[in-house]
JSON list of C-alpha atoms in Angstrom, two decimals:
[
{"chain": "X", "resi": 1, "resn": "GLN", "atom": "CA", "xyz": [-11.45, 18.98, -5.79]},
{"chain": "X", "resi": 2, "resn": "LYS", "atom": "CA", "xyz": [-9.79, 16.67, -3.40]},
{"chain": "X", "resi": 3, "resn": "GLU", "atom": "CA", "xyz": [-6.57, 15.40, -4.94]},
{"chain": "X", "resi": 4, "resn": "VAL", "atom": "CA", "xyz": [-3.64, 13.23, -3.99]},
{"chain": "X", "resi": 5, "resn": "GLU", "atom": "CA", "xyz": [-0.48, 13.65, -5.93]},
{"chain": "X", "resi": 6, "resn": "GLN", "atom": "CA", "xyz": [2.41, 11.26, -6.44]},
{"chain": "X", "resi": 7, "resn": "ASN", "atom": "CA", "xyz": [5.42, 11.25, -8.75]},
{"chain": "X", "resi": 8, "resn": "SER", "atom": "CA", "xyz": [4.73, 8.28, -11.15]},
{"chain": "X", "resi": 9, "resn": "GLY", "atom": "CA", "xyz": [8.42, 7.24, -11.37]},
{"chain": "X", "resi": 10, "resn": "PRO", "atom": "CA", "xyz": [9.96, 4.91, -11.93]},
{"chain": "X", "resi": 11, "resn": "LEU", "atom": "CA", "xyz": [12.16, 5.50, -8.93]},
{"chain": "X", "resi": 12, "resn": "SER", "atom": "CA", "xyz": [15.23, 3.34, -9.20]},
{"chain": "X", "resi": 13, "resn": "VAL", "atom": "CA", "xyz": [17.35, 2.53, -6.18]},
{"chain": "X", "resi": 14, "resn": "PRO", "atom": "CA", "xyz": [20.15, 0.07, -5.76]},
{"chain": "X", "resi": 15, "resn": "GLU", "atom": "CA", "xyz": [19.71, -2.92, -3.47]},
{"chain": "X", "resi": 16, "resn": "GLY", "atom": "CA", "xyz": [20.32, -2.07, 0.21]},
{"chain": "X", "resi": 17, "resn": "ALA", "atom": "CA", "xyz": [19.67, 1.70, -0.27]},
{"chain": "X", "resi": 18, "resn": "ILE", "atom": "CA", "xyz": [16.80, 3.75, 1.31]},
{"chain": "X", "resi": 19, "resn": "ALA", "atom": "CA", "xyz": [13.83, 4.43, -1.08]},
{"chain": "X", "resi": 20, "resn": "SER", "atom": "CA", "xyz": [11.84, 7.60, -0.38]},
{"chain": "X", "resi": 21, "resn": "LEU", "atom": "CA", "xyz": [8.32, 7.88, -1.69]},
{"chain": "X", "resi": 22, "resn": "ASN", "atom": "CA", "xyz": [6.46, 11.09, -1.52]},
{"chain": "X", "resi": 23, "resn": "CYS", "atom": "CA", "xyz": [2.80, 12.11, -1.57]},
{"chain": "X", "resi": 24, "resn": "THR", "atom": "CA", "xyz": [1.01, 15.53, -1.30]},
{"chain": "X", "resi": 25, "resn": "TYR", "atom": "CA", "xyz": [-2.71, 16.12, -0.68]},
{"chain": "X", "resi": 26, "resn": "SER", "atom": "CA", "xyz": [-4.96, 19.06, -1.15]},
{"chain": "X", "resi": 27, "resn": "ASP", "atom": "CA", "xyz": [-7.68, 18.61, 1.50]},
{"chain": "X", "resi": 28, "resn": "ARG", "atom": "CA", "xyz": [-6.61, 20.07, 4.82]},
{"chain": "X", "resi": 29, "resn": "GLY", "atom": "CA", "xyz": [-9.42, 18.09, 6.46]},
{"chain": "X", "resi": 30, "resn": "SER", "atom": "CA", "xyz": [-7.71, 14.83, 5.68]},
{"chain": "X", "resi": 31, "resn": "GLN", "atom": "CA", "xyz": [-7.21, 12.71, 8.79]},
{"chain": "X", "resi": 32, "resn": "SER", "atom": "CA", "xyz": [-5.94, 9.27, 7.77]},
{"chain": "X", "resi": 33, "resn": "PHE", "atom": "CA", "xyz": [-3.15, 8.37, 5.44]},
{"chain": "X", "resi": 34, "resn": "PHE", "atom": "CA", "xyz": [-2.37, 4.92, 3.96]},
{"chain": "X", "resi": 35, "resn": "TRP", "atom": "CA", "xyz": [0.41, 3.39, 2.03]},
{"chain": "X", "resi": 36, "resn": "TYR", "atom": "CA", "xyz": [-0.47, 0.39, -0.21]},
{"chain": "X", "resi": 37, "resn": "ARG", "atom": "CA", "xyz": [1.89, -1.76, -2.28]},
{"chain": "X", "resi": 38, "resn": "GLN", "atom": "CA", "xyz": [0.70, -3.22, -5.57]},
{"chain": "X", "resi": 39, "resn": "TYR", "atom": "CA", "xyz": [2.56, -5.80, -7.52]},
{"chain": "X", "resi": 40, "resn": "SER", "atom": "CA", "xyz": [1.91, -5.92, -11.23]},
{"chain": "X", "resi": 41, "resn": "GLY", "atom": "CA", "xyz": [-1.41, -7.68, -11.98]},
{"chain": "X", "resi": 42, "resn": "LYS", "atom": "CA", "xyz": [-2.30, -7.99, -8.29]},
{"chain": "X", "resi": 43, "resn": "SER", "atom": "CA", "xyz": [-4.51, -5.99, -5.87]},
{"chain": "X", "resi": 44, "resn": "PRO", "atom": "CA", "xyz": [-3.18, -3.47, -3.42]},
{"chain": "X", "resi": 45, "resn": "GLU", "atom": "CA", "xyz": [-2.12, -4.69, 0.06]},
{"chain": "X", "resi": 46, "resn": "LEU", "atom": "CA", "xyz": [-1.74, -2.36, 3.02]},
{"chain": "X", "resi": 47, "resn": "ILE", "atom": "CA", "xyz": [1.70, -1.60, 4.21]},
{"chain": "X", "resi": 48, "resn": "MET", "atom": "CA", "xyz": [0.99, 0.82, 6.97]},
{"chain": "X", "resi": 49, "resn": "PHE", "atom": "CA", "xyz": [-1.24, 3.82, 8.00]},
{"chain": "X", "resi": 50, "resn": "ILE", "atom": "CA", "xyz": [-0.52, 6.97, 9.97]},
{"chain": "X", "resi": 51, "resn": "TYR", "atom": "CA", "xyz": [-2.89, 9.43, 11.72]},
{"chain": "X", "resi": 52, "resn": "SER", "atom": "CA", "xyz": [-0.64, 11.77, 13.73]},
{"chain": "X", "resi": 53, "resn": "ASN", "atom": "CA", "xyz": [2.16, 14.13, 12.68]},
{"chain": "X", "resi": 54, "resn": "GLY", "atom": "CA", "xyz": [5.64, 12.63, 12.85]},
{"chain": "X", "resi": 55, "resn": "ASP", "atom": "CA", "xyz": [7.07, 9.37, 12.13]},
{"chain": "X", "resi": 56, "resn": "LYS", "atom": "CA", "xyz": [5.73, 5.81, 12.47]},
{"chain": "X", "resi": 57, "resn": "GLU", "atom": "CA", "xyz": [8.06, 2.82, 12.05]},
{"chain": "X", "resi": 58, "resn": "ASP", "atom": "CA", "xyz": [7.18, -0.74, 11.17]},
{"chain": "X", "resi": 59, "resn": "GLY", "atom": "CA", "xyz": [10.15, -3.00, 10.42]},
{"chain": "X", "resi": 60, "resn": "ARG", "atom": "CA", "xyz": [11.95, -1.62, 7.32]},
{"chain": "X", "resi": 61, "resn": "PHE", "atom": "CA", "xyz": [9.15, 0.86, 6.62]},
{"chain": "X", "resi": 62, "resn": "THR", "atom": "CA", "xyz": [8.73, 4.37, 8.08]},
{"chain": "X", "resi": 63, "resn": "ALA", "atom": "CA", "xyz": [5.84, 6.63, 7.35]},
{"chain": "X", "resi": 64, "resn": "GLN", "atom": "CA", "xyz": [6.20, 10.33, 7.88]},
{"chain": "X", "resi": 65, "resn": "LEU", "atom": "CA", "xyz": [3.31, 12.85, 8.11]},
{"chain": "X", "resi": 66, "resn": "ASN", "atom": "CA", "xyz": [3.44, 16.60, 8.10]},
{"chain": "X", "resi": 67, "resn": "LYS", "atom": "CA", "xyz": [-0.09, 17.98, 8.13]},
{"chain": "X", "resi": 68, "resn": "ALA", "atom": "CA", "xyz": [1.03, 21.59, 7.96]},
{"chain": "X", "resi": 69, "resn": "SER", "atom": "CA", "xyz": [2.85, 20.92, 4.70]},
{"chain": "X", "resi": 70, "resn": "GLN", "atom": "CA", "xyz": [0.18, 18.42, 3.58]},
{"chain": "X", "resi": 71, "resn": "TYR", "atom": "CA", "xyz": [2.79, 15.92, 2.98]},
{"chain": "X", "resi": 72, "resn": "VAL", "atom": "CA", "xyz": [3.17, 12.27, 3.66]},
{"chain": "X", "resi": 73, "resn": "SER", "atom": "CA", "xyz": [6.10, 10.04, 2.86]},
{"chain": "X", "resi": 74, "resn": "LEU", "atom": "CA", "xyz": [7.17, 6.40, 3.00]},
{"chain": "X", "resi": 75, "resn": "LEU", "atom": "CA", "xyz": [10.78, 5.33, 3.51]},
{"chain": "X", "resi": 76, "resn": "ILE", "atom": "CA", "xyz": [11.94, 1.82, 2.83]},
{"chain": "X", "resi": 77, "resn": "ARG", "atom": "CA", "xyz": [15.22, 1.01, 4.39]},
{"chain": "X", "resi": 78, "resn": "ASP", "atom": "CA", "xyz": [17.54, -1.82, 3.12]},
{"chain": "X", "resi": 79, "resn": "SER", "atom": "CA", "xyz": [15.55, -2.06, -0.19]},
{"chain": "X", "resi": 80, "resn": "GLN", "atom": "CA", "xyz": [15.25, -5.44, -1.59]},
{"chain": "X", "resi": 81, "resn": "PRO", "atom": "CA", "xyz": [14.33, -6.55, -5.20]},
{"chain": "X", "resi": 82, "resn": "SER", "atom": "CA", "xyz": [11.02, -7.90, -3.69]},
{"chain": "X", "resi": 83, "resn": "ASP", "atom": "CA", "xyz": [10.20, -4.29, -2.85]},
{"chain": "X", "resi": 84, "resn": "SER", "atom": "CA", "xyz": [9.91, -3.50, -6.60]},
{"chain": "X", "resi": 85, "resn": "ALA", "atom": "CA", "xyz": [6.27, -2.62, -7.05]},
{"chain": "X", "resi": 86, "resn": "THR", "atom": "CA", "xyz": [3.93, 0.38, -7.35]},
{"chain": "X", "resi": 87, "resn": "TYR", "atom": "CA", "xyz": [3.21, 2.20, -4.06]},
{"chain": "X", "resi": 88, "resn": "LEU", "atom": "CA", "xyz": [-0.19, 3.87, -3.74]},
{"chain": "X", "resi": 89, "resn": "CYS", "atom": "CA", "xyz": [-0.76, 6.70, -1.29]},
{"chain": "X", "resi": 90, "resn": "ALA", "atom": "CA", "xyz": [-4.42, 7.01, -0.10]},
{"chain": "X", "resi": 91, "resn": "VAL", "atom": "CA", "xyz": [-6.07, 9.71, 2.00]},
{"chain": "X", "resi": 92, "resn": "SER", "atom": "CA", "xyz": [-9.23, 9.67, 4.05]},
{"chain": "X", "resi": 93, "resn": "THR", "atom": "CA", "xyz": [-11.17, 12.70, 5.10]},
{"chain": "X", "resi": 94, "resn": "GLY", "atom": "CA", "xyz": [-13.08, 12.59, 8.40]},
{"chain": "X", "resi": 95, "resn": "GLY", "atom": "CA", "xyz": [-16.82, 11.83, 8.41]},
{"chain": "X", "resi": 96, "resn": "GLY", "atom": "CA", "xyz": [-16.53, 8.73, 6.28]},
{"chain": "X", "resi": 97, "resn": "ASN", "atom": "CA", "xyz": [-14.51, 5.81, 5.26]},
{"chain": "X", "resi": 98, "resn": "LYS", "atom": "CA", "xyz": [-13.91, 6.77, 1.65]},
{"chain": "X", "resi": 99, "resn": "LEU", "atom": "CA", "xyz": [-10.36, 6.95, 0.39]},
{"chain": "X", "resi": 100, "resn": "THR", "atom": "CA", "xyz": [-8.86, 9.05, -2.36]},
{"chain": "X", "resi": 101, "resn": "PHE", "atom": "CA", "xyz": [-5.95, 7.41, -4.15]},
{"chain": "X", "resi": 102, "resn": "GLY", "atom": "CA", "xyz": [-2.86, 8.82, -5.80]},
{"chain": "X", "resi": 103, "resn": "THR", "atom": "CA", "xyz": [-1.81, 7.36, -9.17]},
{"chain": "X", "resi": 104, "resn": "GLY", "atom": "CA", "xyz": [1.10, 5.53, -7.47]},
{"chain": "X", "resi": 105, "resn": "THR", "atom": "CA", "xyz": [4.89, 5.65, -7.69]},
{"chain": "X", "resi": 106, "resn": "GLN", "atom": "CA", "xyz": [6.68, 2.70, -9.43]},
{"chain": "X", "resi": 107, "resn": "LEU", "atom": "CA", "xyz": [9.75, 1.61, -7.37]},
{"chain": "X", "resi": 108, "resn": "LYS", "atom": "CA", "xyz": [12.51, -0.45, -9.05]},
{"chain": "X", "resi": 109, "resn": "VAL", "atom": "CA", "xyz": [15.09, -2.01, -6.77]},
{"chain": "X", "resi": 110, "resn": "GLU", "atom": "CA", "xyz": [18.19, -3.00, -8.85]},
{"chain": "X", "resi": 111, "resn": "LEU", "atom": "CA", "xyz": [20.75, -5.62, -8.02]},
{"chain": "D", "resi": 1, "resn": "ASP", "atom": "CA", "xyz": [-10.00, -18.49, 6.24]},
{"chain": "D", "resi": 2, "resn": "GLY", "atom": "CA", "xyz": [-11.21, -14.90, 6.35]},
{"chain": "D", "resi": 3, "resn": "GLY", "atom": "CA", "xyz": [-10.96, -12.44, 3.42]},
{"chain": "D", "resi": 4, "resn": "ILE", "atom": "CA", "xyz": [-12.51, -10.97, 0.34]},
{"chain": "D", "resi": 5, "resn": "THR", "atom": "CA", "xyz": [-13.17, -12.97, -2.72]},
{"chain": "D", "resi": 6, "resn": "GLN", "atom": "CA", "xyz": [-13.94, -11.77, -6.29]},
{"chain": "D", "resi": 7, "resn": "SER", "atom": "CA", "xyz": [-15.11, -13.77, -9.22]},
{"chain": "D", "resi": 8, "resn": "PRO", "atom": "CA", "xyz": [-14.41, -14.41, -11.90]},
{"chain": "D", "resi": 9, "resn": "LYS", "atom": "CA", "xyz": [-10.68, -13.53, -12.14]},
{"chain": "D", "resi": 10, "resn": "TYR", "atom": "CA", "xyz": [-10.97, -12.88, -15.90]},
{"chain": "D", "resi": 11, "resn": "LEU", "atom": "CA", "xyz": [-14.11, -11.82, -17.72]},
{"chain": "D", "resi": 12, "resn": "PHE", "atom": "CA", "xyz": [-14.75, -11.16, -21.38]},
{"chain": "D", "resi": 13, "resn": "ARG", "atom": "CA", "xyz": [-17.70, -9.02, -22.48]},
{"chain": "D", "resi": 14, "resn": "LYS", "atom": "CA", "xyz": [-19.16, -8.61, -25.92]},
{"chain": "D", "resi": 15, "resn": "GLU", "atom": "CA", "xyz": [-20.39, -5.23, -27.00]},
{"chain": "D", "resi": 16, "resn": "GLY", "atom": "CA", "xyz": [-23.99, -4.51, -25.70]},
{"chain": "D", "resi": 17, "resn": "GLN", "atom": "CA", "xyz": [-23.79, -7.09, -22.92]},
{"chain": "D", "resi": 18, "resn": "ASN", "atom": "CA", "xyz": [-24.36, -6.61, -19.15]},
{"chain": "D", "resi": 19, "resn": "VAL", "atom": "CA", "xyz": [-22.00, -8.51, -16.94]},
{"chain": "D", "resi": 20, "resn": "THR", "atom": "CA", "xyz": [-22.01, -8.93, -13.19]},
{"chain": "D", "resi": 21, "resn": "LEU", "atom": "CA", "xyz": [-18.81, -9.10, -10.97]},
{"chain": "D", "resi": 22, "resn": "SER", "atom": "CA", "xyz": [-19.12, -10.90, -7.68]},
{"chain": "D", "resi": 23, "resn": "CYS", "atom": "CA", "xyz": [-17.60, -9.61, -4.37]},
{"chain": "D", "resi": 24, "resn": "GLU", "atom": "CA", "xyz": [-17.96, -11.59, -1.13]},
{"chain": "D", "resi": 25, "resn": "GLN", "atom": "CA", "xyz": [-16.38, -10.93, 2.24]},
{"chain": "D", "resi": 26, "resn": "ASN", "atom": "CA", "xyz": [-16.53, -12.86, 5.48]},
{"chain": "D", "resi": 27, "resn": "LEU", "atom": "CA", "xyz": [-14.75, -10.34, 7.59]},
{"chain": "D", "resi": 28, "resn": "ASN", "atom": "CA", "xyz": [-18.04, -9.01, 9.10]},
{"chain": "D", "resi": 29, "resn": "HIS", "atom": "CA", "xyz": [-17.36, -5.60, 7.52]},
{"chain": "D", "resi": 30, "resn": "ASP", "atom": "CA", "xyz": [-20.09, -3.08, 7.31]},
{"chain": "D", "resi": 31, "resn": "ALA", "atom": "CA", "xyz": [-18.68, -1.02, 4.38]},
{"chain": "D", "resi": 32, "resn": "MET", "atom": "CA", "xyz": [-17.89, -2.30, 0.94]},
{"chain": "D", "resi": 33, "resn": "TYR", "atom": "CA", "xyz": [-16.38, -0.48, -2.20]},
{"chain": "D", "resi": 34, "resn": "TRP", "atom": "CA", "xyz": [-15.89, -0.94, -5.89]},
{"chain": "D", "resi": 35, "resn": "TYR", "atom": "CA", "xyz": [-13.02, 0.61, -7.71]},
{"chain": "D", "resi": 36, "resn": "ARG", "atom": "CA", "xyz": [-11.84, 0.71, -11.26]},
{"chain": "D", "resi": 37, "resn": "GLN", "atom": "CA", "xyz": [-8.12, 0.81, -12.23]},
{"chain": "D", "resi": 38, "resn": "ASP", "atom": "CA", "xyz": [-6.78, 1.59, -15.70]},
{"chain": "D", "resi": 39, "resn": "PRO", "atom": "CA", "xyz": [-3.26, 0.97, -16.73]},
{"chain": "D", "resi": 40, "resn": "GLY", "atom": "CA", "xyz": [-0.88, 3.28, -15.03]},
{"chain": "D", "resi": 41, "resn": "GLN", "atom": "CA", "xyz": [-3.59, 4.91, -13.10]},
{"chain": "D", "resi": 42, "resn": "GLY", "atom": "CA", "xyz": [-4.71, 5.01, -9.53]},
{"chain": "D", "resi": 43, "resn": "LEU", "atom": "CA", "xyz": [-7.93, 3.66, -8.18]},
{"chain": "D", "resi": 44, "resn": "ARG", "atom": "CA", "xyz": [-11.24, 5.47, -8.97]},
{"chain": "D", "resi": 45, "resn": "LEU", "atom": "CA", "xyz": [-14.35, 4.87, -6.90]},
{"chain": "D", "resi": 46, "resn": "ILE", "atom": "CA", "xyz": [-17.42, 3.58, -8.63]},
{"chain": "D", "resi": 47, "resn": "TYR", "atom": "CA", "xyz": [-19.83, 2.81, -5.82]},
{"chain": "D", "resi": 48, "resn": "TYR", "atom": "CA", "xyz": [-19.74, 2.25, -2.11]},
{"chain": "D", "resi": 49, "resn": "SER", "atom": "CA", "xyz": [-22.11, 0.88, 0.61]},
{"chain": "D", "resi": 50, "resn": "GLN", "atom": "CA", "xyz": [-21.83, 1.62, 4.26]},
{"chain": "D", "resi": 51, "resn": "ILE", "atom": "CA", "xyz": [-24.75, -0.49, 5.36]},
{"chain": "D", "resi": 52, "resn": "VAL", "atom": "CA", "xyz": [-27.06, -3.30, 3.94]},
{"chain": "D", "resi": 53, "resn": "ASN", "atom": "CA", "xyz": [-29.76, -2.04, 1.47]},
{"chain": "D", "resi": 54, "resn": "ASP", "atom": "CA", "xyz": [-27.92, 1.38, 1.06]},
{"chain": "D", "resi": 55, "resn": "PHE", "atom": "CA", "xyz": [-25.23, 2.49, -1.36]},
{"chain": "D", "resi": 56, "resn": "GLN", "atom": "CA", "xyz": [-23.96, 5.66, -2.89]},
{"chain": "D", "resi": 57, "resn": "LYS", "atom": "CA", "xyz": [-22.46, 6.70, -6.18]},
{"chain": "D", "resi": 58, "resn": "GLY", "atom": "CA", "xyz": [-18.66, 7.38, -6.28]},
{"chain": "D", "resi": 59, "resn": "ASP", "atom": "CA", "xyz": [-16.72, 9.48, -8.78]},
{"chain": "D", "resi": 60, "resn": "ILE", "atom": "CA", "xyz": [-17.43, 7.38, -11.89]},
{"chain": "D", "resi": 61, "resn": "ALA", "atom": "CA", "xyz": [-20.80, 5.61, -11.30]},
{"chain": "D", "resi": 62, "resn": "GLU", "atom": "CA", "xyz": [-22.24, 6.14, -14.94]},
{"chain": "D", "resi": 63, "resn": "GLY", "atom": "CA", "xyz": [-22.81, 2.81, -16.70]},
{"chain": "D", "resi": 64, "resn": "TYR", "atom": "CA", "xyz": [-22.56, 0.75, -13.50]},
{"chain": "D", "resi": 65, "resn": "SER", "atom": "CA", "xyz": [-25.10, -0.56, -10.93]},
{"chain": "D", "resi": 66, "resn": "VAL", "atom": "CA", "xyz": [-24.75, -2.29, -7.56]},
{"chain": "D", "resi": 67, "resn": "SER", "atom": "CA", "xyz": [-26.93, -3.92, -4.89]},
{"chain": "D", "resi": 68, "resn": "ARG", "atom": "CA", "xyz": [-26.36, -4.72, -1.23]},
{"chain": "D", "resi": 69, "resn": "GLU", "atom": "CA", "xyz": [-29.02, -7.13, -0.13]},
{"chain": "D", "resi": 70, "resn": "LYS", "atom": "CA", "xyz": [-26.67, -8.97, 2.23]},
{"chain": "D", "resi": 71, "resn": "LYS", "atom": "CA", "xyz": [-23.84, -7.75, 4.43]},
{"chain": "D", "resi": 72, "resn": "GLU", "atom": "CA", "xyz": [-21.38, -10.22, 2.87]},
{"chain": "D", "resi": 73, "resn": "SER", "atom": "CA", "xyz": [-22.12, -9.45, -0.73]},
{"chain": "D", "resi": 74, "resn": "PHE", "atom": "CA", "xyz": [-21.77, -6.41, -3.07]},
{"chain": "D", "resi": 75, "resn": "PRO", "atom": "CA", "xyz": [-22.06, -7.34, -6.61]},
{"chain": "D", "resi": 76, "resn": "LEU", "atom": "CA", "xyz": [-21.26, -4.87, -9.50]},
{"chain": "D", "resi": 77, "resn": "THR", "atom": "CA", "xyz": [-23.06, -4.90, -12.85]},
{"chain": "D", "resi": 78, "resn": "VAL", "atom": "CA", "xyz": [-21.29, -3.34, -15.79]},
{"chain": "D", "resi": 79, "resn": "THR", "atom": "CA", "xyz": [-24.03, -2.26, -18.16]},
{"chain": "D", "resi": 80, "resn": "SER", "atom": "CA", "xyz": [-23.98, -1.69, -21.94]},
{"chain": "D", "resi": 81, "resn": "ALA", "atom": "CA", "xyz": [-24.11, 2.02, -21.18]},
{"chain": "D", "resi": 82, "resn": "GLN", "atom": "CA", "xyz": [-20.53, 1.83, -19.88]},
{"chain": "D", "resi": 83, "resn": "LYS", "atom": "CA", "xyz": [-18.66, 2.74, -23.11]},
{"chain": "D", "resi": 84, "resn": "ASN", "atom": "CA", "xyz": [-15.14, 1.81, -22.04]},
{"chain": "D", "resi": 85, "resn": "PRO", "atom": "CA", "xyz": [-15.36, -1.00, -19.44]},
{"chain": "D", "resi": 86, "resn": "THR", "atom": "CA", "xyz": [-12.04, -2.67, -20.09]},
{"chain": "D", "resi": 87, "resn": "ALA", "atom": "CA", "xyz": [-10.19, -2.37, -16.74]},
{"chain": "D", "resi": 88, "resn": "PHE", "atom": "CA", "xyz": [-9.10, -4.02, -13.56]},
{"chain": "D", "resi": 89, "resn": "TYR", "atom": "CA", "xyz": [-11.98, -3.97, -11.00]},
{"chain": "D", "resi": 90, "resn": "LEU", "atom": "CA", "xyz": [-11.17, -4.12, -7.33]},
{"chain": "D", "resi": 91, "resn": "CYS", "atom": "CA", "xyz": [-13.55, -4.75, -4.42]},
{"chain": "D", "resi": 92, "resn": "ALA", "atom": "CA", "xyz": [-12.65, -3.52, -0.94]},
{"chain": "D", "resi": 93, "resn": "SER", "atom": "CA", "xyz": [-14.21, -3.58, 2.52]},
{"chain": "D", "resi": 94, "resn": "ASN", "atom": "CA", "xyz": [-13.67, -2.03, 6.03]},
{"chain": "D", "resi": 95, "resn": "SER", "atom": "CA", "xyz": [-15.19, -2.37, 9.32]},
{"chain": "D", "resi": 96, "resn": "GLY", "atom": "CA", "xyz": [-16.08, 1.22, 10.01]},
{"chain": "D", "resi": 97, "resn": "THR", "atom": "CA", "xyz": [-15.40, 0.63, 13.72]},
{"chain": "D", "resi": 98, "resn": "SER", "atom": "CA", "xyz": [-13.01, 2.55, 16.06]},
{"chain": "D", "resi": 99, "resn": "GLY", "atom": "CA", "xyz": [-9.36, 1.73, 16.01]},
{"chain": "D", "resi": 100, "resn": "ASN", "atom": "CA", "xyz": [-8.74, 1.40, 12.39]},
{"chain": "D", "resi": 101, "resn": "PRO", "atom": "CA", "xyz": [-11.97, 3.01, 10.99]},
{"chain": "D", "resi": 102, "resn": "ASP", "atom": "CA", "xyz": [-10.70, 3.67, 7.51]},
{"chain": "D", "resi": 103, "resn": "THR", "atom": "CA", "xyz": [-8.34, 0.79, 6.70]},
{"chain": "D", "resi": 104, "resn": "GLN", "atom": "CA", "xyz": [-9.67, -0.84, 3.47]},
{"chain": "D", "resi": 105, "resn": "TYR", "atom": "CA", "xyz": [-8.71, -4.36, 2.49]},
{"chain": "D", "resi": 106, "resn": "PHE", "atom": "CA", "xyz": [-8.92, -5.53, -1.11]},
{"chain": "D", "resi": 107, "resn": "GLY", "atom": "CA", "xyz": [-10.00, -8.54, -2.98]},
{"chain": "D", "resi": 108, "resn": "PRO", "atom": "CA", "xyz": [-7.90, -10.16, -5.67]},
{"chain": "D", "resi": 109, "resn": "GLY", "atom": "CA", "xyz": [-9.63, -8.19, -8.52]},
{"chain": "D", "resi": 110, "resn": "THR", "atom": "CA", "xyz": [-11.45, -9.12, -11.81]},
{"chain": "D", "resi": 111, "resn": "ARG", "atom": "CA", "xyz": [-9.87, -8.21, -15.04]},
{"chain": "D", "resi": 112, "resn": "LEU", "atom": "CA", "xyz": [-12.66, -7.28, -17.55]},
{"chain": "D", "resi": 113, "resn": "THR", "atom": "CA", "xyz": [-11.95, -7.19, -21.27]},
{"chain": "D", "resi": 114, "resn": "VAL", "atom": "CA", "xyz": [-14.42, -6.09, -23.96]},
{"chain": "D", "resi": 115, "resn": "LEU", "atom": "CA", "xyz": [-14.25, -8.03, -27.17]}
]
């Protein structure tokens, strides 16, 4: 069964620190990896995606992918209270556009 | 103003009732999806459609039905056969084209409660 695993948290970090969110996946055929942010009671919004091994940076966010270890992570630099949300990892396997989602990690950025 | 709309925002269902959730997109996307989210859980795929007049069951299709008569619309019916329908329902779509073939964008969601 194709699975995507995330630590449910909550992960608490002080304001200004780096938050590190992790995700592992079981299907070695997975090709595309996505991070979504979901505020309480709202729908998920895309933060960024990554296809290739290595790092991809977008502003304060960096996605890291290691296909050999079947591991994808999201780093949030200079964390702000507005970053407090649940972060969903999603994985797509080639041949279709379906996504498999993890259960999400709740991030709390404390003043 | 392009995007995905879902209606209603809140919906209450009595036992034994069928209810239909609306999802419309004006992004010219080919593929559309319905997910269910329970408290503290991730998203689970109910049904998806990659082209008009065609759709496939997802992981939890029992008790649900869909139609895809128009590219812009993908309504979901929650039937009385769905024994535990109280959840947050999310509709998503993507283009299926090269570049960002898999990126899905979500509507605002419908919160369904069984009375």
